[in-house]
Amino acid sequence: MKPLASLSLDLDNEWAYVKTHGDPAWESFPSYLDVVVPRFLDVLGGLGQRITVFIVGQDAALEKNRAALRSIADAGHEIGNHSFHHEPWLQHYSDEQIEAEIASAGDAIESATGVRPRGFRGPGFSLSAPTLDTLARNGYAYDCSTFPTYIGPLARAYYFMTAKLTPEQREQRKGLFGSMADGLRPLRTYEWDLGDRSLIEVPVTTFPILKIPIHFSYILYIATLVPWLALPYFRAALLACRALRIAPSLLLHPLDFLDGTDVETLAFFPAMQMPKARKLDILTRALALYRNLFDVVPVGEHAASVARASDTRRIAPVFGT
Ligand SMILES: [Zn+2]
């Protein structure tokens, strides 16, 4: 029997990227869901792979996206909550705003897909103790917003260099992508200790010990720099997880399935110059490798197996500012 692993996709839409980049064009909510949803459903369907798709509430609230979102649930994938406004500085919201953000996204997602989400991933891996508390009180089974890596500050430096931001926006986003301390968080699944409530945490897996990213966008980025290295790097990371008995949880992004000809506004993003045929080839091979080494399930099933285990660690929610 193969060891357990999970797979998810953060359904960040075109407007969310444009917004994070500081471009006012986001206000008309440009969407590529009609292009990317059938494409990823096709790839996953071809493999017989079910995953968790984390949907942004704002997309679910717009009529133009409903058919695409409903098709994800109809294909048998788990549906998760990826916040309403997709603002990666969610951890700076007030407790009431966090509550409203999670509840309104849950309602919109349920209305669009027919499914009430039971899992949450914060935008840009943002997380805070009030967020965990809100999730537990509202019947969520798990969170998967931790990203144990040391490269957060590096990613932020790159972001500040390339984004068009006002001084206020810079202040608001100064904690974006986390701190070095995030690298110290566990790679193994655990349970948040929230007093009389608890919540399972399924971290986004990074390379064991090195704590550098191994999710598919990063594999594709490596392929643009050193083409021969991408898949051996991914394989080494998966073998390290197996050797250390870490059940990995990896994620996909819409841009893994698109190229610059699909979305011209995002052609400047890493790996968007790579033709989609080549991208999909690398991606399919990486997914096959993942499925060869692990029994890959949606995150909700991964979390449920952790909840059943008797030796799950309990960790108090401690966060920097
Ligand atoms: Zn996102």
mmCIF file of N, CA, C and O and ligand atoms in Angstrom, residues 10-12 16 56 82 86 121-125 253, ligand 1:
data_model
loop_
_atom_site.group_PDB
_atom_site.id
_atom_site.type_symbol
_atom_site.label_atom_id
_atom_site.label_comp_id
_atom_site.label_asym_id
_atom_site.label_seq_id
_atom_site.Cartn_x
_atom_site.Cartn_y
_atom_site.Cartn_z
ATOM 1 N N ASP A 10 -5.513 26.089 -5.830
ATOM 2 C CA ASP A 10 -6.032 27.387 -5.379
ATOM 3 C C ASP A 10 -6.535 28.115 -6.610
ATOM 4 O O ASP A 10 -5.734 28.517 -7.463
ATOM 5 N N LEU A 11 -7.860 28.274 -6.695
ATOM 6 C CA LEU A 11 -8.446 28.830 -7.916
ATOM 7 C C LEU A 11 -8.375 30.358 -7.926
ATOM 8 O O LEU A 11 -9.396 31.052 -7.995
ATOM 9 N N ASP A 12 -7.156 30.882 -7.852
ATOM 10 C CA ASP A 12 -6.959 32.338 -7.937
ATOM 11 C C ASP A 12 -7.340 32.777 -9.343
ATOM 12 O O ASP A 12 -6.845 32.227 -10.318
ATOM 13 N N ALA A 16 -7.563 38.509 -9.234
ATOM 14 C CA ALA A 16 -6.836 38.451 -7.960
ATOM 15 C C ALA A 16 -5.349 38.736 -8.172
ATOM 16 O O ALA A 16 -4.713 39.428 -7.379
ATOM 17 N N VAL A 56 -12.582 31.162 -4.532
ATOM 18 C CA VAL A 56 -12.688 32.504 -3.959
ATOM 19 C C VAL A 56 -14.167 32.924 -3.986
ATOM 20 O O VAL A 56 -14.820 32.838 -5.033
ATOM 21 N N HIS A 82 -11.493 29.717 -0.127
ATOM 22 C CA HIS A 82 -10.225 30.446 -0.290
ATOM 23 C C HIS A 82 -10.435 31.938 -0.003
ATOM 24 O O HIS A 82 -9.816 32.773 -0.644
ATOM 25 N N HIS A 86 -9.978 37.534 -1.382
ATOM 26 C CA HIS A 86 -8.605 37.133 -1.708
ATOM 27 C C HIS A 86 -7.606 38.259 -1.456
ATOM 28 O O HIS A 86 -6.846 38.664 -2.327
ATOM 29 N N ARG A 121 -8.161 27.565 2.907
ATOM 30 C CA ARG A 121 -6.777 28.026 2.724
ATOM 31 C C ARG A 121 -6.803 29.537 2.573
ATOM 32 O O ARG A 121 -7.529 30.076 1.718
ATOM 33 N N GLY A 122 -6.049 30.229 3.416
ATOM 34 C CA GLY A 122 -5.999 31.680 3.375
ATOM 35 C C GLY A 122 -5.301 32.169 2.112
ATOM 36 O O GLY A 122 -4.407 31.507 1.595
ATOM 37 N N PRO A 123 -5.723 33.334 1.598
ATOM 38 C CA PRO A 123 -5.059 33.907 0.431
ATOM 39 C C PRO A 123 -3.604 34.238 0.752
ATOM 40 O O PRO A 123 -3.334 34.824 1.803
ATOM 41 N N GLY A 124 -2.693 33.870 -0.118
ATOM 42 C CA GLY A 124 -1.267 34.142 0.114
ATOM 43 C C GLY A 124 -0.760 33.487 1.399
ATOM 44 O O GLY A 124 0.163 33.985 2.012
ATOM 45 N N PHE A 125 -1.381 32.356 1.798
ATOM 46 C CA PHE A 125 -0.998 31.615 3.014
ATOM 47 C C PHE A 125 -1.145 32.471 4.277
ATOM 48 O O PHE A 125 -0.444 32.259 5.257
ATOM 49 N N HIS A 253 -1.852 25.710 -9.229
ATOM 50 C CA HIS A 253 -2.448 27.019 -9.472
ATOM 51 C C HIS A 253 -2.984 27.055 -10.906
ATOM 52 O O HIS A 253 -2.456 26.339 -11.759
HETATM 53 ZN ZN ZN B 1 -4.775 32.294 -3.702
#
